[in-house]
Coordinates of C-alpha atoms in Angstrom, one line a residue:
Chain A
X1 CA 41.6 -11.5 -3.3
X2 CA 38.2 -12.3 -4.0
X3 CA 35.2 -11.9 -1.9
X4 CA 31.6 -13.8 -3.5
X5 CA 28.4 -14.8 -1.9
X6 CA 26.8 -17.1 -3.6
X7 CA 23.8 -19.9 -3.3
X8 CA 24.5 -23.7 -4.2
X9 CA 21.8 -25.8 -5.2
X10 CA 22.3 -29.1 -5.3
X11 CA 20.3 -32.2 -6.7
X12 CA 18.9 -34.9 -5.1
X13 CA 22.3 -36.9 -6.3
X14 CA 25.2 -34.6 -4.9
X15 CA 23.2 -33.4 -1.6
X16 CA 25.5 -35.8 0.5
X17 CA 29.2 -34.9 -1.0
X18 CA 31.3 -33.5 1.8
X19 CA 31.1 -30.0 0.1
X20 CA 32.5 -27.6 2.7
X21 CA 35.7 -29.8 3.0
X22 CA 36.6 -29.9 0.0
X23 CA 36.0 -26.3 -0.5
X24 CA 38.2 -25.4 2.3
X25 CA 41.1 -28.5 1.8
X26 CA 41.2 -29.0 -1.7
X27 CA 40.5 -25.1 -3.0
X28 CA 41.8 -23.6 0.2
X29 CA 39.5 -21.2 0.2
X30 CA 37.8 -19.5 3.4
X31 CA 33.9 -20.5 3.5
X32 CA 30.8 -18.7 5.8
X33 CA 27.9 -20.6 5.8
X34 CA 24.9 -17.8 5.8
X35 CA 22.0 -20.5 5.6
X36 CA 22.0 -24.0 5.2
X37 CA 19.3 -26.0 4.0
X38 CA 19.9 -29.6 3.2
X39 CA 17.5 -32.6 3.4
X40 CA 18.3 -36.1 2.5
X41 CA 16.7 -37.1 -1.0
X42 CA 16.0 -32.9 -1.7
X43 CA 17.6 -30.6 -3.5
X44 CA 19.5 -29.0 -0.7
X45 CA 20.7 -25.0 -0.7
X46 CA 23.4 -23.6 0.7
X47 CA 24.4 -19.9 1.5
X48 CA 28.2 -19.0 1.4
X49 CA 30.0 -16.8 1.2
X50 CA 34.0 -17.8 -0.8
X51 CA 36.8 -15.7 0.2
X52 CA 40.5 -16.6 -1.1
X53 CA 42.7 -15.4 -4.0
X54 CA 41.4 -15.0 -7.6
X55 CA 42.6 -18.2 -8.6
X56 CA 41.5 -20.5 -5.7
X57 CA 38.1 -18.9 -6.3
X58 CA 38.4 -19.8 -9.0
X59 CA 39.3 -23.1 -8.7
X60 CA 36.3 -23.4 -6.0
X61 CA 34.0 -22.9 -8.7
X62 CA 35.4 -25.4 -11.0
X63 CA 35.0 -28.1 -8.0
X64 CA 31.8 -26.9 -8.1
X65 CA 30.8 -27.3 -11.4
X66 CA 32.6 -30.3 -11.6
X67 CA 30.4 -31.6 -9.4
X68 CA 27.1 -30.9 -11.0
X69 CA 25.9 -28.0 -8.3
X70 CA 24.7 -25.3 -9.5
X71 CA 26.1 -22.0 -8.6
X72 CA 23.7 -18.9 -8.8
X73 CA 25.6 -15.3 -7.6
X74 CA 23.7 -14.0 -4.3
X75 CA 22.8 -11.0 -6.3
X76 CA 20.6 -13.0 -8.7
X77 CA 18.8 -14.6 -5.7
X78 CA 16.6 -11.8 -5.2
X79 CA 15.0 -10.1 -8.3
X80 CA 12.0 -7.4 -8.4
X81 CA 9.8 -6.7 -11.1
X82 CA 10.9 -2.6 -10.6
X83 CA 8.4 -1.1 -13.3
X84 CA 5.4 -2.7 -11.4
X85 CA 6.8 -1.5 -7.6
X86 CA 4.6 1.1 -6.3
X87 CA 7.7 1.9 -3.3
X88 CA 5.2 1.7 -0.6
X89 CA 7.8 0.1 1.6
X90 CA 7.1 -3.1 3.0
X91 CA 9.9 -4.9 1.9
X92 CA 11.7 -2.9 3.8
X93 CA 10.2 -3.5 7.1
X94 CA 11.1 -6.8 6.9
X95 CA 14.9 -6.5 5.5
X96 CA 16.9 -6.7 8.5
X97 CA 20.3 -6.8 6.6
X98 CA 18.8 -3.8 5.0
X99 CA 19.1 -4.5 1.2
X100 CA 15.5 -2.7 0.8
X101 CA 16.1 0.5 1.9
X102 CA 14.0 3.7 1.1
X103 CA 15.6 6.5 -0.4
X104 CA 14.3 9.5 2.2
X105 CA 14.4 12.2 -0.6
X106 CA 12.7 10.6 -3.6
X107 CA 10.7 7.9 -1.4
X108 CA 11.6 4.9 -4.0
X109 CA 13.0 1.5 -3.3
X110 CA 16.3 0.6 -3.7
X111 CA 18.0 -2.9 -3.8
X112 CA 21.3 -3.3 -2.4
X113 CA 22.3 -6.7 -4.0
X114 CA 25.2 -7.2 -1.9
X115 CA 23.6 -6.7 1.4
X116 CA 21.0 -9.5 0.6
X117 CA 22.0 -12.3 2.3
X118 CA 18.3 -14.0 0.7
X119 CA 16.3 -14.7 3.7
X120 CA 13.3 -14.3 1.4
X121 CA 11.2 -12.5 3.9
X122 CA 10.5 -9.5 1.5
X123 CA 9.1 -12.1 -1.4
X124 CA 5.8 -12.2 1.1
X125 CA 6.2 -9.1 2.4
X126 CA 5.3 -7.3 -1.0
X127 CA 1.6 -6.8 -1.2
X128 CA 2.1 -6.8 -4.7
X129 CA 4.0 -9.8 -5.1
X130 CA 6.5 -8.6 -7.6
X131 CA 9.5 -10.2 -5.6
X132 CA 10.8 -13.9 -6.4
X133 CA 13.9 -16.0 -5.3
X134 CA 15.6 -18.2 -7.2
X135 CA 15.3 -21.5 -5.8
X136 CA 11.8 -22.8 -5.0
X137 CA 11.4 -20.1 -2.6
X138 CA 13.5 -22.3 -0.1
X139 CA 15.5 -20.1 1.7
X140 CA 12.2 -18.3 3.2
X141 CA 11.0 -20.9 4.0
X142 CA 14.0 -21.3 6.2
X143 CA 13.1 -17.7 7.7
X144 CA 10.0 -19.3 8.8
Chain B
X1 CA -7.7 39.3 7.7
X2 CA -7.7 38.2 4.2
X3 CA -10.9 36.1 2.3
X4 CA -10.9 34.8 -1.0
X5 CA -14.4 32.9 -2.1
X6 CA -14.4 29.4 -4.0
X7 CA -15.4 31.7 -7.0
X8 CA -12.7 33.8 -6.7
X9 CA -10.3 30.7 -6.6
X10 CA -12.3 29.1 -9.7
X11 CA -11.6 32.5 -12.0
X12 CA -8.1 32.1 -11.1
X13 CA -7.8 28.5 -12.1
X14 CA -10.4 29.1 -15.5
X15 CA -7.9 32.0 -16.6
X16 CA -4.4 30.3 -15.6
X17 CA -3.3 32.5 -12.8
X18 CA -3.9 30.5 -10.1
X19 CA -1.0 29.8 -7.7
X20 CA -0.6 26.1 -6.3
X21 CA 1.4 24.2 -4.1
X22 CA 1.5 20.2 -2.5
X23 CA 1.1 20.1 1.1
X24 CA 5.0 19.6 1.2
X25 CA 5.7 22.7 -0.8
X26 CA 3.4 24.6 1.5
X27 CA 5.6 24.0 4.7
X28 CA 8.8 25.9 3.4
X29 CA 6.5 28.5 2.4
X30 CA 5.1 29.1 5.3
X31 CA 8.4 29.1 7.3
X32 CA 9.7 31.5 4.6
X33 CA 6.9 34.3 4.2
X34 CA 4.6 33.8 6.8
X35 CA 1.0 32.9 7.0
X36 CA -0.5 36.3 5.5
X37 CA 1.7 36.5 2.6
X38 CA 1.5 32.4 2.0
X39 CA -2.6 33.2 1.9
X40 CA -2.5 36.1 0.0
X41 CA -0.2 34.5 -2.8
X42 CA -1.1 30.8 -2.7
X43 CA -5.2 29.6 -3.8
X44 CA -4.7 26.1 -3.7
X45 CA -3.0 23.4 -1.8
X46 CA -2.7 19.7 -3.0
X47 CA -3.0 16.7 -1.0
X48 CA -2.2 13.2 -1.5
X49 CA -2.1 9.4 -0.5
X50 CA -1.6 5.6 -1.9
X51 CA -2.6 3.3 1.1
X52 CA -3.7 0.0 0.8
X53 CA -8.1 0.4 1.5
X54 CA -9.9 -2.3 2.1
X55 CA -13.4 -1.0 2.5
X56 CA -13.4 -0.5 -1.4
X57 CA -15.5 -2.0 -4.3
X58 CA -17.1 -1.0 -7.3
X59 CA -20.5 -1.2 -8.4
X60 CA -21.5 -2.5 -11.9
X61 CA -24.1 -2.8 -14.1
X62 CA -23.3 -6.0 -16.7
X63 CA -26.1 -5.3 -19.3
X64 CA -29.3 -7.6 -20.3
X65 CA -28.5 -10.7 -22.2
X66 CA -31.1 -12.4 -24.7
X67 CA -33.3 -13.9 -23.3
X68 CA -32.2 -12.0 -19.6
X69 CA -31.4 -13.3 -16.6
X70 CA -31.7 -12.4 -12.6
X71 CA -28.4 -12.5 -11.9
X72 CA -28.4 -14.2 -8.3
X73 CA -24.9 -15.9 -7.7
X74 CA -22.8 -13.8 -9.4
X75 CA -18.7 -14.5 -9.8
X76 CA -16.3 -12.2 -11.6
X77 CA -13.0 -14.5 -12.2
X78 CA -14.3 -17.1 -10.1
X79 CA -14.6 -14.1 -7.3
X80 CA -18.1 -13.4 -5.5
X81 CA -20.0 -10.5 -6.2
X82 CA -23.3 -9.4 -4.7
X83 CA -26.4 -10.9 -6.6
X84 CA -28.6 -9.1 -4.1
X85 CA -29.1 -6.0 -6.4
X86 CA -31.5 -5.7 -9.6
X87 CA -31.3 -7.9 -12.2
X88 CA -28.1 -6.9 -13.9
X89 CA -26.7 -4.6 -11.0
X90 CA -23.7 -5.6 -9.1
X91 CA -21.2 -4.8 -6.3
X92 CA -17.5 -6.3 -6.1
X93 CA -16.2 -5.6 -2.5
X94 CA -11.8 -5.6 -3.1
X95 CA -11.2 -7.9 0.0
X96 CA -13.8 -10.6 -1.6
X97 CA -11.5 -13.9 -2.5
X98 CA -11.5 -16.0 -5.5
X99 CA -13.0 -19.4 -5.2
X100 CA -9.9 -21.1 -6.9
X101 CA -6.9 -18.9 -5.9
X102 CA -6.7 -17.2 -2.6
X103 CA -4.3 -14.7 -3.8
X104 CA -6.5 -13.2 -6.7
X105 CA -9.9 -11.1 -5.5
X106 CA -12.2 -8.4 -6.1
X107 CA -9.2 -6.1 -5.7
X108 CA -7.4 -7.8 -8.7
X109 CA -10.8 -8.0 -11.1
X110 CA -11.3 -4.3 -10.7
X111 CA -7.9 -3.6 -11.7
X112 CA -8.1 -5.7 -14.4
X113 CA -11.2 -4.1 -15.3
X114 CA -9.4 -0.6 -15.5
X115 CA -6.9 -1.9 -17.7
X116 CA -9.2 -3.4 -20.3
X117 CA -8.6 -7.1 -19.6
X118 CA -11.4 -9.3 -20.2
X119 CA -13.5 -10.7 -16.9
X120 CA -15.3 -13.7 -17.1
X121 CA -18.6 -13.8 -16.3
X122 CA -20.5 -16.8 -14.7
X123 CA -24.0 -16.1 -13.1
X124 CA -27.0 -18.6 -12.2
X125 CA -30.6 -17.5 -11.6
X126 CA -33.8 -19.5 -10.3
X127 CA -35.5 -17.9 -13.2
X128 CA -38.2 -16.0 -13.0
X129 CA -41.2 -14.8 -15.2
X130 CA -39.7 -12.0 -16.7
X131 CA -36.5 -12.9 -16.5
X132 CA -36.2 -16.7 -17.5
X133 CA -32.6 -17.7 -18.3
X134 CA -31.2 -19.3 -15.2
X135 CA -26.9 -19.6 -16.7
X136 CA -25.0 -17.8 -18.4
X137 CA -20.9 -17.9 -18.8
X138 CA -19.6 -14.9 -20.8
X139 CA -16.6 -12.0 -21.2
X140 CA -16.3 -8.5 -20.2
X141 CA -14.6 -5.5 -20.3
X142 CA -15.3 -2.4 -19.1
X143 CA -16.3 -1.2 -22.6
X144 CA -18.8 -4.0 -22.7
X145 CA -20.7 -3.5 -19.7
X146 CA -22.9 0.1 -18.7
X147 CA -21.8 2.0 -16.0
X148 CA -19.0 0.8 -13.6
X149 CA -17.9 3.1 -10.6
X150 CA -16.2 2.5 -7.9
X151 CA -17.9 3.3 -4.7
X152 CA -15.6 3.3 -1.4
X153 CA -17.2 3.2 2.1
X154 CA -14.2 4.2 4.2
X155 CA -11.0 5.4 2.4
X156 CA -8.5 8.2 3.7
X157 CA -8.0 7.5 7.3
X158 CA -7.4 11.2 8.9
X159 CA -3.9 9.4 10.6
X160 CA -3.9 5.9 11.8
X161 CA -2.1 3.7 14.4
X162 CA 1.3 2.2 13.9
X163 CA 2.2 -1.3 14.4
X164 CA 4.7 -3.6 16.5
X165 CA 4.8 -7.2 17.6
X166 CA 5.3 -8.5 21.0
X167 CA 5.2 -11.9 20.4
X168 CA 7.8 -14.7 19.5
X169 CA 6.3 -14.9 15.8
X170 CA 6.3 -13.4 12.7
X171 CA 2.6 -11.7 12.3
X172 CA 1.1 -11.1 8.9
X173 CA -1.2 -8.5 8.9
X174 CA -2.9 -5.7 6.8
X175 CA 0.0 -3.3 8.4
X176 CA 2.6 -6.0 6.9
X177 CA 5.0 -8.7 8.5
X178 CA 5.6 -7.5 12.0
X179 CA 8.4 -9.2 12.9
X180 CA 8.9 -11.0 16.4
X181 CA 9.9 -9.3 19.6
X182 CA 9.3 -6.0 18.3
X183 CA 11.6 -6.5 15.8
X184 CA 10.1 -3.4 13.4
X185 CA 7.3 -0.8 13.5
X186 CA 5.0 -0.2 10.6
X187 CA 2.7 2.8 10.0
X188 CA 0.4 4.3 7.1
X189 CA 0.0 7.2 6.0
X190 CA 1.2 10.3 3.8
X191 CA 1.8 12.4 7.2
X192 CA 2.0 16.1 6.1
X193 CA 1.3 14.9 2.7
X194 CA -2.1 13.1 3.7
X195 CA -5.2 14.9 2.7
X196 CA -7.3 14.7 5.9
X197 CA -4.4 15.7 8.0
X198 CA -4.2 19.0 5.8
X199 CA -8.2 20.4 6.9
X200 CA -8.3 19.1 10.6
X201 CA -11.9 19.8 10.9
X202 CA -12.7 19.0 7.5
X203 CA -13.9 22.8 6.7
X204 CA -13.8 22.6 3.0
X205 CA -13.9 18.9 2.8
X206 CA -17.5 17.6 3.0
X207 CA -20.5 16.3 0.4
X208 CA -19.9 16.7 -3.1
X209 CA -16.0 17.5 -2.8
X210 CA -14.4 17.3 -6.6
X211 CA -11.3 15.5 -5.3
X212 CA -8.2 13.3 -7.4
X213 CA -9.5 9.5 -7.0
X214 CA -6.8 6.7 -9.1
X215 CA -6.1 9.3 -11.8
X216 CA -9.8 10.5 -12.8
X217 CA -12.1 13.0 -11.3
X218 CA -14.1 11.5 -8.1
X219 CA -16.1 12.8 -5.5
X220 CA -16.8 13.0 -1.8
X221 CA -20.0 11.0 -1.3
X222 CA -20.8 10.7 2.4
X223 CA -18.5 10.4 5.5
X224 CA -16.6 7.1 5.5
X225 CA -17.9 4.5 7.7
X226 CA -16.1 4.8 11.2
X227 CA -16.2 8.3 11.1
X228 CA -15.2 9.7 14.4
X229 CA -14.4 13.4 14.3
X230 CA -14.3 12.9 18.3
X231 CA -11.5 11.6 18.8
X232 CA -8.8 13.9 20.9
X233 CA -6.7 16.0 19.3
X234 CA -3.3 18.0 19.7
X235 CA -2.6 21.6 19.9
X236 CA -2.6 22.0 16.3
X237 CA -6.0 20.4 15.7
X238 CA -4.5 17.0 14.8
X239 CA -6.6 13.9 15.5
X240 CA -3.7 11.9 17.7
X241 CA -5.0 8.5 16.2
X242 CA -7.7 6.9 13.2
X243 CA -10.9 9.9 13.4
X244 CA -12.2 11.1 10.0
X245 CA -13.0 8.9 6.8
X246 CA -14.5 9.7 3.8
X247 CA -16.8 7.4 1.2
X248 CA -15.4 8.2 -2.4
X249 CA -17.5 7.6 -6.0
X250 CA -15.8 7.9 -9.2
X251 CA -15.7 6.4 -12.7
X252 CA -13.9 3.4 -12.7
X253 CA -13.7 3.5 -16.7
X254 CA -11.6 6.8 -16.5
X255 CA -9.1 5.3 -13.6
X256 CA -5.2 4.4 -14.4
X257 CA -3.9 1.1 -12.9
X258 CA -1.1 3.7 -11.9
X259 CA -2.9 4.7 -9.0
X260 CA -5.4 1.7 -8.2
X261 CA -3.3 -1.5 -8.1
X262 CA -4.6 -4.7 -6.3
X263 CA -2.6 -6.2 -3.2
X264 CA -2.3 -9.3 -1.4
X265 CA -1.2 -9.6 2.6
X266 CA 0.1 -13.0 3.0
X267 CA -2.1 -14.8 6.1
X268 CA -4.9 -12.1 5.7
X269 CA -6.0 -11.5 2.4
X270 CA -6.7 -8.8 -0.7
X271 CA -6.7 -5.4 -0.2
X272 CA -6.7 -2.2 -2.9
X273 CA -4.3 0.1 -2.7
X274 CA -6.1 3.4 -3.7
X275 CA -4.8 6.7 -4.7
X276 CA -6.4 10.1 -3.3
X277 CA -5.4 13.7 -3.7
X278 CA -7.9 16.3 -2.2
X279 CA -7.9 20.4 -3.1
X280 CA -7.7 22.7 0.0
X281 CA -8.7 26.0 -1.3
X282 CA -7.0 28.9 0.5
X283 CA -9.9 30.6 1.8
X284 CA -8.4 32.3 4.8
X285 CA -5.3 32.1 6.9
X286 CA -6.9 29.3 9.0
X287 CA -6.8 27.2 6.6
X288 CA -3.6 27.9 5.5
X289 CA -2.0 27.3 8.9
X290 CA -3.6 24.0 9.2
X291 CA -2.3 23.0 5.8
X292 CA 1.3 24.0 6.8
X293 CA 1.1 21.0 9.2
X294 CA 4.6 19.4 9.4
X295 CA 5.2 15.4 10.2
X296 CA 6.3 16.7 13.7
X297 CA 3.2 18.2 14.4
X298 CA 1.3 14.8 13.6
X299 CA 1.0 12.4 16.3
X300 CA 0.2 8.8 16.5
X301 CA 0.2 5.5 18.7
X302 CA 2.1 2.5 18.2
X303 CA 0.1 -0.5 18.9
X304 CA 1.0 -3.7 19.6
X305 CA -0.8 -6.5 17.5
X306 CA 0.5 -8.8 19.4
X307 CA -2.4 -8.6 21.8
X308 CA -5.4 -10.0 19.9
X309 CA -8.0 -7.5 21.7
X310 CA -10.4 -4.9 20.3
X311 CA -8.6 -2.3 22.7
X312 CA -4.4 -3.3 22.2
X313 CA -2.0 -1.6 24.4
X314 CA -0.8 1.8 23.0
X315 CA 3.2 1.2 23.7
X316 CA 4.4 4.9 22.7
X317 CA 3.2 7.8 21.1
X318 CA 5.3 9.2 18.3
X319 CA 5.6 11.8 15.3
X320 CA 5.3 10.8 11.7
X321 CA 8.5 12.5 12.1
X322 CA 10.4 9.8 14.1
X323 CA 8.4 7.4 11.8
X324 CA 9.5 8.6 9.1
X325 CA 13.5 8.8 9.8
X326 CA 13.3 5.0 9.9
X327 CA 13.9 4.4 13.6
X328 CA 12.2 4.7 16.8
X329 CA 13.1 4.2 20.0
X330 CA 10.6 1.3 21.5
X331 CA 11.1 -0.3 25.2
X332 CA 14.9 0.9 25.4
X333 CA 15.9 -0.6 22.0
X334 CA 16.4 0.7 18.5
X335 CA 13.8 0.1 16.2
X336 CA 13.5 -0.1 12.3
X337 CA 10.0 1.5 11.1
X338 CA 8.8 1.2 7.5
X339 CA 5.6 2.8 5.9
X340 CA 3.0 0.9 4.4
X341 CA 1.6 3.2 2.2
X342 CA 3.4 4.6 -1.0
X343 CA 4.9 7.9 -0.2
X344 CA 6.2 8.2 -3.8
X345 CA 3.2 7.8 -5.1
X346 CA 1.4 10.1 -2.4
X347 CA 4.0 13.2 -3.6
X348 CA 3.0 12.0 -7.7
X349 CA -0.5 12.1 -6.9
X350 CA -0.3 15.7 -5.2
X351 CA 2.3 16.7 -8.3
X352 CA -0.9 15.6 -10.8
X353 CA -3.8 17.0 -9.0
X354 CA -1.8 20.5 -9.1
X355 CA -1.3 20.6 -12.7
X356 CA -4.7 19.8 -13.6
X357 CA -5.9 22.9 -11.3
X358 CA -2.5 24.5 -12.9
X359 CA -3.8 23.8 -16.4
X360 CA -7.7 25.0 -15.6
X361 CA -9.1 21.2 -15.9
X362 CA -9.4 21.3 -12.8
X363 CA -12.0 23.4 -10.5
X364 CA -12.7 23.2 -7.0
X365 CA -15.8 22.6 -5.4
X366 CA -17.4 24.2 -2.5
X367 CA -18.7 21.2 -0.4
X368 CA -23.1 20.6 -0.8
X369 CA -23.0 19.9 3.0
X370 CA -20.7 19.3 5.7
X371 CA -20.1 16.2 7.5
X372 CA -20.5 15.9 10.8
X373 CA -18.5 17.3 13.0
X374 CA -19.3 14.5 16.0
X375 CA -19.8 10.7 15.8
X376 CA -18.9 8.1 18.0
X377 CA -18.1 4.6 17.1
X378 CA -19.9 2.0 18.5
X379 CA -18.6 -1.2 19.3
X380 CA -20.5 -4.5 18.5
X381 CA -21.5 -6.4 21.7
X382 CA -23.1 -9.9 21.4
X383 CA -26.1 -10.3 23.1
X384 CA -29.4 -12.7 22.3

């Protein structure tokens, strides 16, 4: 079995397919919609998380591809310029699913990839602006 | 009762023998040996802190062209600087934001400055006899221009309040995104860590203090602005909320962009996130005691900035202790608390200052005056 969270992006072309459907029917595979953010003549995002067998993960992603989204691993979303983090902390204030912890002995930062679910709020959090999302920044603007 | 002079500390520290500790190291210390022993053995204890400090700038002196000009509007990367010095003489406040890009500001230039970068320089003048160029447009770097130190009004808050947010929506402010509904708790400061909070009554902090200021030698200059040594205290001689601040001078052209690093608050502006360490010579067991101060013994208020009033409600009064475990109780529920200032870089900075003394590049200084020991603040009332 396969668990991945990942973040769709779609064009301005395939925003209207019936996605979820077909993810479920065709690929049998279980979908969780984290956050969804889809307007008509945008490039939409979508959240998920695909849980099923190796192979109908698999073949999840080939429907995917197939169909010109593009598929970008949740742990990519986020991504931190470490060397230039001065761990004051801030991030994590805001990290409710608490991927930006602090480490109580050393007093650094750490990411936990896998508990991101990409809400962004940490990207404007950071007074030193050294954290980006992938995807125009859309998802925190969802936060908001 | 044991003594030791600020010369007797400064031969120890020319000749190698001196003993140090951080403020941190100090604690177990004490616990362990006692307050006698810890005084007889120990000479020196190091402070530190990285908080974001907004009353910060740096004054500059940008040289004489051919033919010279009265520098009157004055913009460093398109950011303001005062023209309302001499000729050539200027002042870059941190929180002072570029014309063209709201997240780039005085902070950002001096930073850039410290690492070498090149500033551009674009001044205009109503000419004058002496001084009759009225434009210029040019580069500099801090090994082009004369002397450049930074000069801070109010930096090292002796504690400060924590924040929370009552309302239905997120709140960006200089203590971070408070989240809605009390959602989190923010707080700064290096607690038992946090220079001020080490020498309650400031008793060998005062005028010309040799202290650790963003990686070079700086020096205590006046009392910060908002200075209020008044404010109540607990039993240990702990201000219980913001009281003493200091001004700090030092040579920008000798900093590190290690420890003096340019930040942005989304929805209120540019700040400079500065780092301090101050010396607390061992001079008796006094001082020792109040240096062995533990983030238990701190206290401070959690305010809600929800309320947009000079006085806010205080919701709950809490230890650095509880702050710093990373949750606090607030109105029944659990809530998530996060520092604002770098406690990493607090412990580095304490770790440096103590192996220059360590090393003998570093002596202490016995303060040219104190600073007051009362001051009230007073509030601004409009009247006509």
């Amino acid at each position: 079995m396969a668990k991945e969270r990942v973040l769709l992006i779609f064009s301005t072309e395939t925003y209207d397919k019936a996605l979820t459907y077909h993810l479920i029917h065709d690929c049998n595979v279980k979908i969780n919609i984290l956050k969804a953010s889809i307007t008509p003549g945008k490039e939409g995002h979508l959240l998920i998380d695909i849980d099923g067998s190796e192979e109908d993960v698999a073949s999840a992603y080939q429907y995917l591809t197939q169909e010109q989204i593009k598929v970008v691993p949740a742990n990519r979303q986020i991504s931190i310029d470490k060397d230039l983090c001065i761990h004051c902390g801030a991030c994590t204030a805001v990290c409710f699913a608490e991927a930006m912890s602090l480490n109580r002995d050393s007093w650094q930062v750490e990411f936990s990839p896998k508990k991101c679910i990409a809400c962004g709020l940490c990207v404007n959090a950071c007074p030193l602006r050294i954290i980006s999302i992938a995807g125009d920044n859309l998802a925190c603007t969802m936060v908001e | 009762m044991i003594k030791k002079s600020y010369e007797e500390i400064n031969s120890k520290i020319k000749n190698g023998t001196a003993v140090v500790l951080t403020a941190e190291e100090i604690i177990s210390m004490v616990e362990e040996q006692g307050i006698a022993a810890t005084t007889r053995k120990v000479d020196v204890v190091t402070t530190g802190t990285f908080g974001a400090m907004c009353s910060s700038g740096a004054f500059i002196n940008l040289g004489h062209s051919n033919p010279p000009i009265k520098m009157s509007k004055i913009r460093l990367n398109d950011v303001p600087a005062s023209g309302g010095l001499a000729a050539v003489d200027t002042y870059i406040g941190a929180t002072e934001v570029s014309d063209s890009d709201e997240n780039y500001g005085g902070a950002h230039v001096i930073e850039d400055l410290v690492a070498g970068k090149n500033i551009r320089l674009q001044a205009s003048s109503y000419g004058t006899d002496c001084y009759p160029r009225k434009a210029i447009d040019t580069l500099i770097t801090k090994d082009s221009i004369n002397e450049c130190f930074l000069f801070n009004p109010r930096n090292a808050y002796q504690n400060y309040s924590a924040a929370a947010n009552s309302t239905d929506n997120i709140l960006y402010t200089y203590m971070g995104t408070l989240l809605p509904k009390f959602g989190n708790v923010t707080y700064s400061t290096a607690g038992q860590l946090s220079p001020l909070l080490n020498d309650p009554y400031l008793r060998t902090i005062g005028l010309g203090t040799r202290i650790f200021l963003a990686g070079t030698e700086g020096y205590v200059a006046w009392n910060g602005t908002q200075f209020n040594p008044s404010k109540p205290r607990n039993e240990k001689g702990v201000p219980l909320g913001a009281a003493a601040t200091l001004s700090l001078v030092g040579n920008l052209k000798n900093m590190s962009t290690d420890y003096l690093k340019a930040a942005v608050f989304k929805n209120y502006g540019v700040s400079l996130f500065v780092g301090i360490g101050i010396p607390i010579p061992l001079l008796d067991e006094e001082i020792t005691q109040f240096t062995a101060v533990r983030d238990q013994d701190i206290q401070t208020s959690v305010y809600d900035y929800g309320v947009p009033d000079r006085s806010r409600p205080a919701l709950k009064t809490v230890s650095y202790a509880e702050l710093k475990s990373g949750m606090i109780e607030l109105n029944g529920k659990k809530v998530r608390t996060a520092p604002m200032s770098s406690l990493y870089k607090a412990r580095a900075i304490a770790n440096q200052l103590k192996s220059w003394i360590q090393k003998g590049s570093f002596l202490l200084t016995e303060p040219v005056a104190p600073l007051p020991s009362e001051a009230n603040i007073l509030s601004l009332d409009e009247r006509r």
